[in-house]
Short mmCIF file of C-alpha atoms and ligand atoms in Angstrom, two decimals:
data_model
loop_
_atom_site.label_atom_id
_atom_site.label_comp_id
_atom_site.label_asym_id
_atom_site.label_seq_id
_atom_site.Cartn_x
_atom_site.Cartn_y
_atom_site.Cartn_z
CA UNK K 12 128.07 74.56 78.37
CA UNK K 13 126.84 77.68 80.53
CA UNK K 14 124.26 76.39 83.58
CA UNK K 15 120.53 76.03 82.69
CA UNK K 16 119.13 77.36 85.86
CA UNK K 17 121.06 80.89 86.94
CA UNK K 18 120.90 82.02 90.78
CA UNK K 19 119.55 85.35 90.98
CA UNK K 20 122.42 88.04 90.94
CA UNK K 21 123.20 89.66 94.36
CA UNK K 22 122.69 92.92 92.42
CA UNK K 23 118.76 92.11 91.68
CA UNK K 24 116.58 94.69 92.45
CA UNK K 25 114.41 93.23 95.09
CA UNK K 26 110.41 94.53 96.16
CA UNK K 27 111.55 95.55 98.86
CA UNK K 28 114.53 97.77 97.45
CA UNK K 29 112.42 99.28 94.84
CA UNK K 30 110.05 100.59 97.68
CA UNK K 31 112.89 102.02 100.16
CA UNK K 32 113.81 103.20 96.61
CA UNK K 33 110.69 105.02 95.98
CA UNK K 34 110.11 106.24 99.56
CA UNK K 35 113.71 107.86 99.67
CA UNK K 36 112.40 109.77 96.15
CA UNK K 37 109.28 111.20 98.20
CA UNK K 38 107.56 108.84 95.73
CA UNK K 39 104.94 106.50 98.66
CA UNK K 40 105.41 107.33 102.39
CA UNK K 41 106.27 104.42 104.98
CA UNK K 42 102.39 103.40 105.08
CA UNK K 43 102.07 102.67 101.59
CA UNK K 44 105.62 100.61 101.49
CA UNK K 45 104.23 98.80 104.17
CA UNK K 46 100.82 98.05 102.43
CA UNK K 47 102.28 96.96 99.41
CA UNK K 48 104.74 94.61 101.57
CA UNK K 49 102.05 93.33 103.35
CA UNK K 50 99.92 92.79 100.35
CA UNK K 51 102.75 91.05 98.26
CA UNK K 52 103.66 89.13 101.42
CA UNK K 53 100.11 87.41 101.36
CA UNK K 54 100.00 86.96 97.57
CA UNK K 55 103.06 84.63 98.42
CA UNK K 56 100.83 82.73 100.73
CA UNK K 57 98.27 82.78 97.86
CA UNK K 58 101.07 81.31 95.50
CA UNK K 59 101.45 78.56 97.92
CA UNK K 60 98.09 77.70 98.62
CA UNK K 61 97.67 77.66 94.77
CA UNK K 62 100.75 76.04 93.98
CA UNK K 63 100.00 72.80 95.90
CA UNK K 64 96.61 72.55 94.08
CA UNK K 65 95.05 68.86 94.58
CA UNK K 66 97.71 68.38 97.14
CA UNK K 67 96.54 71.29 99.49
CA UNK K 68 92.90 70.11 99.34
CA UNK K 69 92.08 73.83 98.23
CA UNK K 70 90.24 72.29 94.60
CA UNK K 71 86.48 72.50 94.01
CA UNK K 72 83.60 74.84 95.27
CA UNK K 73 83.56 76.36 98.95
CA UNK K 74 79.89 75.97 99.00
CA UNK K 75 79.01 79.21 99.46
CA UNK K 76 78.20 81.93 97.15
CA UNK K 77 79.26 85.93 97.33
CA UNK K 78 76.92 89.17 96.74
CA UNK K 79 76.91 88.51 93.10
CA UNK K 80 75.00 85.74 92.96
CA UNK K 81 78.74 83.28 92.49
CA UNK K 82 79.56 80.19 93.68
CA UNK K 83 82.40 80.48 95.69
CA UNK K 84 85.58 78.29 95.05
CA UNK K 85 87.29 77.15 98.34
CA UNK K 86 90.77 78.92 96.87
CA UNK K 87 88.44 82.31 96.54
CA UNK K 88 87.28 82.09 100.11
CA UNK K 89 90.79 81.24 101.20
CA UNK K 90 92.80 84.11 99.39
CA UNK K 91 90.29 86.20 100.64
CA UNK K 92 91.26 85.18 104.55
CA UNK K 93 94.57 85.00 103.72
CA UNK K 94 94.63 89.25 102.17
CA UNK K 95 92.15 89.88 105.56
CA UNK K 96 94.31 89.09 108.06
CA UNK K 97 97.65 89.61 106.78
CA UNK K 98 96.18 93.85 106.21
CA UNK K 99 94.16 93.94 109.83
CA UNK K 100 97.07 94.73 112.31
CA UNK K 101 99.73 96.92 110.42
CA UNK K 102 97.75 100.37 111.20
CA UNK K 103 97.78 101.33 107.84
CA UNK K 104 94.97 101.42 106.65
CA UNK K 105 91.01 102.50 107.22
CA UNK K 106 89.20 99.96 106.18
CA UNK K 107 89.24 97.20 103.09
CA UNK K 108 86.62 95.70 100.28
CA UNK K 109 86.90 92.68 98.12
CA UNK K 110 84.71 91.16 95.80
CA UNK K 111 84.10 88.23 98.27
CA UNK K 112 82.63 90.40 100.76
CA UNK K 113 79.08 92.08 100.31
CA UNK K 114 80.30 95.17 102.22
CA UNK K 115 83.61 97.02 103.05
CA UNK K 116 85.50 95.26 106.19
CA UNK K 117 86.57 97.80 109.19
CA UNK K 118 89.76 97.09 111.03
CA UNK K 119 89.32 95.33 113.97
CA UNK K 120 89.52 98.39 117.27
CA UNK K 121 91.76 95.86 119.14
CA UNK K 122 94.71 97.57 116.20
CA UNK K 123 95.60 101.10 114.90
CA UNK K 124 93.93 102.31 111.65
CA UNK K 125 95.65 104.37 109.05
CA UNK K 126 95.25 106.44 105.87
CA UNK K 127 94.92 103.80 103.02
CA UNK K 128 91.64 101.99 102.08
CA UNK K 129 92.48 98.44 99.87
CA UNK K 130 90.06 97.22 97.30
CA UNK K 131 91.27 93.46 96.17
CA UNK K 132 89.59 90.97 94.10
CA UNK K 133 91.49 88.05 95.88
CA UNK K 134 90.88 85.08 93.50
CA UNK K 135 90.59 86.63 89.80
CA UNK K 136 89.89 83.67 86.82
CA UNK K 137 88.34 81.30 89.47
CA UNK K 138 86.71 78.96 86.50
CA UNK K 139 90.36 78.57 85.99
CA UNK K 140 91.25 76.74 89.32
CA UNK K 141 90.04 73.48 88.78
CA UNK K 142 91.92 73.09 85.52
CA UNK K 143 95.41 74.48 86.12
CA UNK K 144 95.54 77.39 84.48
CA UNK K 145 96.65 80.83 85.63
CA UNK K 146 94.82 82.83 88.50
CA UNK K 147 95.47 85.93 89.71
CA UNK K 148 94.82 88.41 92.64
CA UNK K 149 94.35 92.22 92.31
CA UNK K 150 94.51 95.19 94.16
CA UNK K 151 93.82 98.75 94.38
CA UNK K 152 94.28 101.57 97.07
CA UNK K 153 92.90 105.01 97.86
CA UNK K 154 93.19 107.57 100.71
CA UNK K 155 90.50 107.43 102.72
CA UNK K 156 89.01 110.70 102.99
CA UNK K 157 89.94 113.48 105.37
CA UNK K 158 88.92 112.90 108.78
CA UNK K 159 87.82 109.10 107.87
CA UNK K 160 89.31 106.54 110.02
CA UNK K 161 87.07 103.94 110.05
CA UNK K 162 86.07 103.69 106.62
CA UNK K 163 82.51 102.95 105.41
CA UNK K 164 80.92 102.21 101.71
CA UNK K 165 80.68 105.53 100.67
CA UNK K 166 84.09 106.43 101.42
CA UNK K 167 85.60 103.85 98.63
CA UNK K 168 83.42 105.61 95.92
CA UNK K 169 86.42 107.36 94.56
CA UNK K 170 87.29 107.56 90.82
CA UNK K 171 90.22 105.40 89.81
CA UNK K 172 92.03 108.76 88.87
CA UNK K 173 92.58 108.86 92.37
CA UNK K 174 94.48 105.30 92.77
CA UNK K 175 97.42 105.88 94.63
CA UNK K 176 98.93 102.19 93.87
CA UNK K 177 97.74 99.40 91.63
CA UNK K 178 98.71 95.81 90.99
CA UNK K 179 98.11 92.08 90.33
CA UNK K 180 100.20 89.03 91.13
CA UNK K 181 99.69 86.24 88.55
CA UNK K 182 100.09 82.67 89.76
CA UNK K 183 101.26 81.17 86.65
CA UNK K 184 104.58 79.29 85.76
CA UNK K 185 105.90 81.68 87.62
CA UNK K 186 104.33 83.65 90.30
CA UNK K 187 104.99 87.63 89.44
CA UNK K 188 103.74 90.68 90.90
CA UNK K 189 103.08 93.76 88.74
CA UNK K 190 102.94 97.18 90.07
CA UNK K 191 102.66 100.77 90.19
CA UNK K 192 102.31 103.97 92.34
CA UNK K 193 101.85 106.36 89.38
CA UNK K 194 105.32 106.28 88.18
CA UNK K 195 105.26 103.61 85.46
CA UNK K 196 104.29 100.08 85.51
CA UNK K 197 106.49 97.49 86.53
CA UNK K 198 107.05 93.55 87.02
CA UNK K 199 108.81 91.33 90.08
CA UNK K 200 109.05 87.81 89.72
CA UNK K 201 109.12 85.38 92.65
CA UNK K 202 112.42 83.70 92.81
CA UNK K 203 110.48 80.69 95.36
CA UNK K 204 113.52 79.55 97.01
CA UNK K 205 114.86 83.52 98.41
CA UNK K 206 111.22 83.92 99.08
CA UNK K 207 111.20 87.25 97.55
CA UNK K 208 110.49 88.89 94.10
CA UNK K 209 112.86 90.56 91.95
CA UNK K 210 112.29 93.47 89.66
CA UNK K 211 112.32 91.93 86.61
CA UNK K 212 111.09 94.44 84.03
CA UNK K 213 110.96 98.51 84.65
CA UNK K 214 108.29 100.30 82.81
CA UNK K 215 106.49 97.88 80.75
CA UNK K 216 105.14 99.31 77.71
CA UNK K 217 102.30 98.34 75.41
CA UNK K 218 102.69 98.55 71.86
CA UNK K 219 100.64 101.60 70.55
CA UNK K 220 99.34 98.87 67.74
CA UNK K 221 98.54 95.23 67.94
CA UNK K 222 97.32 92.39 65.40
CA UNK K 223 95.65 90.56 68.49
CA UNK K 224 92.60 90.63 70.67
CA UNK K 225 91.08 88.88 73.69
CA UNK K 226 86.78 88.65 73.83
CA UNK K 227 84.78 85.78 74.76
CA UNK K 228 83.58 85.37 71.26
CA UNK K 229 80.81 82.97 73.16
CA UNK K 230 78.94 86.52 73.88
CA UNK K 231 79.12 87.58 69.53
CA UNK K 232 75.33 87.31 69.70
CA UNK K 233 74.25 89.56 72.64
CA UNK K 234 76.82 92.37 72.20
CA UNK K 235 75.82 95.64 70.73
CA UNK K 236 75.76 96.83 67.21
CA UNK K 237 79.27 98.61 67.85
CA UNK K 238 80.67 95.93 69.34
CA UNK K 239 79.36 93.47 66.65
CA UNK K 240 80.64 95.53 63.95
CA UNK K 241 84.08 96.76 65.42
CA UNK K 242 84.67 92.64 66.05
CA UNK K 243 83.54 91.65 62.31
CA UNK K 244 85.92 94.24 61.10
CA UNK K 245 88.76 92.55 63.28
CA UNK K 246 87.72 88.93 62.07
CA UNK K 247 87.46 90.50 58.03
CA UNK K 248 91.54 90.25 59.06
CA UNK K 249 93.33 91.42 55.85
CA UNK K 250 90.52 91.74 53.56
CA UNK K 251 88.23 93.98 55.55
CA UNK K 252 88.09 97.48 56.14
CA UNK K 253 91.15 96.93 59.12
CA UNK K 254 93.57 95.75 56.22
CA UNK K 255 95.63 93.52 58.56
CA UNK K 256 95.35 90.03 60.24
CA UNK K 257 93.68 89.35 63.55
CA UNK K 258 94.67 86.71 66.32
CA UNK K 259 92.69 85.84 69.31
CA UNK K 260 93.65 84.63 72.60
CA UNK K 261 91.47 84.55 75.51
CA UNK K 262 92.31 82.70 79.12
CA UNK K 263 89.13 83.70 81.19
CA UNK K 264 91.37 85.07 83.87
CA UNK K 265 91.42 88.73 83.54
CA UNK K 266 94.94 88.81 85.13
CA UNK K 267 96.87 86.29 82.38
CA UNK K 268 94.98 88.00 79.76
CA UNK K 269 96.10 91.29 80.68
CA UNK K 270 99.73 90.35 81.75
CA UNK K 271 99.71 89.14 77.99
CA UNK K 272 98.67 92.79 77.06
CA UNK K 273 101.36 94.24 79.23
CA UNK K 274 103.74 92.08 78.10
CA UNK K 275 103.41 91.97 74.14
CA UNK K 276 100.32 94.18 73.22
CA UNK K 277 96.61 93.22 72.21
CA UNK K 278 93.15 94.76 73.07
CA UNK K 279 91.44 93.20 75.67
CA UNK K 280 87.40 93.52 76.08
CA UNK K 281 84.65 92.49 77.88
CA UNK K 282 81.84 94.37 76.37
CA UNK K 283 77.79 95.02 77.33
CA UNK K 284 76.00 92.01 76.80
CA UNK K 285 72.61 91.39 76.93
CA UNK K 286 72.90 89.26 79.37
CA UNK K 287 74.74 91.06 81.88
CA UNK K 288 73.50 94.48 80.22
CA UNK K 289 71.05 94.99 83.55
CA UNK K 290 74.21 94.88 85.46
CA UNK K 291 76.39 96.92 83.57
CA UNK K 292 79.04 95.05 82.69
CA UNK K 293 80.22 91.07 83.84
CA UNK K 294 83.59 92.96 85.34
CA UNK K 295 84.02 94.67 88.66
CA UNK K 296 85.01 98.77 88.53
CA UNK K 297 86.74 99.24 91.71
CA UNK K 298 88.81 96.01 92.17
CA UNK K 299 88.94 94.57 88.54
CA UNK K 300 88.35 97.47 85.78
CA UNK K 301 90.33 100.24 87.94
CA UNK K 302 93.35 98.59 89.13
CA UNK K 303 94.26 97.41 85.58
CA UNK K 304 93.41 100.58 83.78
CA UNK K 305 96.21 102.08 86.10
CA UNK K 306 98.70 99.79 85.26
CA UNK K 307 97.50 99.67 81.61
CA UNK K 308 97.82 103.49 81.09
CA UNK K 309 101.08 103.55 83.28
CA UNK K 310 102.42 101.56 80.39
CA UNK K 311 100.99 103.63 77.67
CA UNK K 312 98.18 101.74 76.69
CA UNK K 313 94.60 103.02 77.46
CA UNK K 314 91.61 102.11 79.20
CA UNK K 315 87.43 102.84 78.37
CA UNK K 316 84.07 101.84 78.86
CA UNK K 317 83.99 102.42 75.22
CA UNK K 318 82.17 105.69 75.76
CA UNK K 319 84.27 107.06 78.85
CA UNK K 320 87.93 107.11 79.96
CA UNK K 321 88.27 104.21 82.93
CA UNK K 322 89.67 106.00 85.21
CA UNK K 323 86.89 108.96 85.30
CA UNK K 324 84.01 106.42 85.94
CA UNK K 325 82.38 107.51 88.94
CA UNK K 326 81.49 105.04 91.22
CA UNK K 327 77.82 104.08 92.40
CA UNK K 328 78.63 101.31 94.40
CA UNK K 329 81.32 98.66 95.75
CA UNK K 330 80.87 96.24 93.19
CA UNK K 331 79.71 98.29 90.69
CA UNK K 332 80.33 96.58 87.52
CA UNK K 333 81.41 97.94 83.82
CA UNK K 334 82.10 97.25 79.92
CA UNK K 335 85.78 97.20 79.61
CA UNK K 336 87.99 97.62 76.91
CA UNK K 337 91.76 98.23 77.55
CA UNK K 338 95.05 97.56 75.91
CA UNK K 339 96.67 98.91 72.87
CA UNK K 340 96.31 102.57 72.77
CA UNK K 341 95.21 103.03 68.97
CA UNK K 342 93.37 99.81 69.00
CA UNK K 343 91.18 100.93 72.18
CA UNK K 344 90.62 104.17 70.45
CA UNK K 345 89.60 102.41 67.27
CA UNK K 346 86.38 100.45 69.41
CA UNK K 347 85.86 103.89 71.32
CA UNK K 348 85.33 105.03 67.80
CA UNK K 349 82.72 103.05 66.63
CA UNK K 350 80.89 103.39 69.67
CA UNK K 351 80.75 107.13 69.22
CA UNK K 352 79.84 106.34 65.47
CA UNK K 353 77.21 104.21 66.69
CA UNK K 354 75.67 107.23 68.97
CA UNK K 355 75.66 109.69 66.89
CA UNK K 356 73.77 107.95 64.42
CA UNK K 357 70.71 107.25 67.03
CA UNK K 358 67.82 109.75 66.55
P1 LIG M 15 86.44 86.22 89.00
O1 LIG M 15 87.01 84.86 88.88
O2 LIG M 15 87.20 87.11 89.95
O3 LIG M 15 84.95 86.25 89.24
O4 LIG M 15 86.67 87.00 87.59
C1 LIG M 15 86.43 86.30 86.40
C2 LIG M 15 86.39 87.28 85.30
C3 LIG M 15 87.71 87.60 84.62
O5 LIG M 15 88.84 87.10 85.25
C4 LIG M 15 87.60 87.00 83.25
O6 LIG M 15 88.15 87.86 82.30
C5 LIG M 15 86.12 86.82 83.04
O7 LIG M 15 85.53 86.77 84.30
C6 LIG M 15 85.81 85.58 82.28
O8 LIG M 15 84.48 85.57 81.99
P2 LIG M 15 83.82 84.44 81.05
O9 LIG M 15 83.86 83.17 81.84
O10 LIG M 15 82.42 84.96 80.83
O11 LIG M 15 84.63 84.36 79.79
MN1 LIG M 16 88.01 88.71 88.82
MN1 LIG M 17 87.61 86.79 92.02
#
């Protein structure tokens, strides 16, 4: 009878490999392959702190709320210390932003500043804590702009098309980190006793079709007619006008949900509500929407608001927030669709 657990081969591709990889290829400079070292080396503290759950005394609410009006959990407040401190003293980069912090962070002048500004939403599916289920953090980074070494506000108001490196790291059975630098989209899993993640996948791909979706069907009644109507048309299943079956998933943690996307297909949407319709969207541009339209379209899927390509979104503000809908590449275009339909039938 072969062994149940096996030891990870001595020819595994580890993080770190793939990056000395990639920097060897004139792919990311030494700045970047330290940022994403440094970044992955703190989502294994996050892993940690989340792994011990009740044990670690990191359950419940911090107390406090952030920018947006949210209650902080103490794991949200923690990861976001934790992704602080670890980026302050490499020198490489110009200044960070997360959604826990109402404005963007400069590095302290005691250490030397670089090229690379981080965006990070350190604690993504935070309802989730509390009950066990997965959580996520995830990242994005620009260039700061010419001349910029201490970065301000303005100077993360970049389009995602100019993302130099996205990711997440899902803490979830097993912790794994999924990346890119704009040469595919790819997945590392921890292996928790090396300490280190492996390459475990190379260029994920999405299906180009799917038979599943993932909405918080709690919303139906204050979406928009196009979102009503392209959502009816998915629940219609094989009778309707869509011809085929529908399933629905939906974790509340943006990460799991899309890791499920990257992993085996599916649309995933958070549309306008009327209830978060004064704000644009419930989900963040720059560290949530952005970061995982990246990895989505690195894997061939696609990314919208349903009127406008992700990635092109201009940015207003830090935590600017947007309708997303991403996944599936014909399935995305199908709800772009009826949104157009829907405009061009207003006077
Ligand atoms: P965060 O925990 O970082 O605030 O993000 C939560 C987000 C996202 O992860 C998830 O898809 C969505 O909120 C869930 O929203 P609902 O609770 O409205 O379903
Ligand atoms: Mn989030
Ligand atoms: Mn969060």
């Amino acid at each position: 009878m072969s062994a149940v657990l096996t030891p990870t081969p001595s020819s595994a591709i580890s993080l770190t490999r793939y990056l000395i990889e990639e920097q060897r290829a004139g792919r990311i400079n030494a700045d970047l392959r330290l940022l994403i070292e440094v970044v992955a080396r703190a989502c294994k503290s996050i892993s940690i702190a989340v792994g011990k759950g009740a044990l670690g005394g990191v359950l419940g609410d911090a107390g406090t709320g952030n920018i947006q009006g949210e209650a902080q959990k103490k794991l949200d407040v923690l990861s976001n210390e934790i992704l602080l401190e670890a980026n302050a003293w490499g020198g490489h980069l110009a200044g960070l932003a997360s959604e826990e912090m109402d404005t963007s962070h400069p590095i302290p002048d005691v250490y030397p500043r670089g090229n690379y500004l981080l965006l990070f939403d350190p604690l993504d599916g935070s309802s989730n804590i509390d009950v066990n289920i997965s959580v996520g953090t995830i990242f994005s980074v620009l260039r700061a702009p010419d001349g910029v070494s201490r970065a301000e506000d303005k100077d993360f108001l970049q389009a995602g098309t100019e993302q130099v490196c996205a990711g997440y790291t899902t803490y979830g059975p097993s912790t794994m980190l999924v990346l890119t630098i704009g040469h595919g989209t790819h997945a590392f899993t921890l292996d928790r006793e090396v300490g280190s993640f492996v390459l475990t996948t190379r260029d994920m791909r999405i299906p180009d079709d799917t038979k599943e979706f993932a909405v918080n069907m709690s919303n139906q009644r204050h979406w928009q007619p196009p979102m009503q109507r392209y959502v009816a048309d998915l629940l219609a299943g094989q009778e309707g006008p869509r011809g085929k079956d529908f399933n629905m998933r939906w974790v509340a943690s943006m990460v799991a949900d899309v890791h499920r996307i990257l992993t085996r297909g599916g649309i995933f949407s958070y549309p306008l509500d009327a209830k978060c319709a004064d704000k644009g969207g419930k989900l963040r541009l720059m560290y949530e929407a952005n970061p995982m339209a990246m990895l989505v379209e690195q894997a061939g899927g696609a990314a919208s608001t349903g009127r406008q390509r992700m990635l092109e979104v201009q940015p207003t503000g830090l935590h600017q927030r947007v309708p997303v809908f991403l996944g599936s590449k014909h399935e995305v275009e199908t709800a772009v669709r009826y949104h157009h339909e829907f405009d061009a039938e207003q006077p």
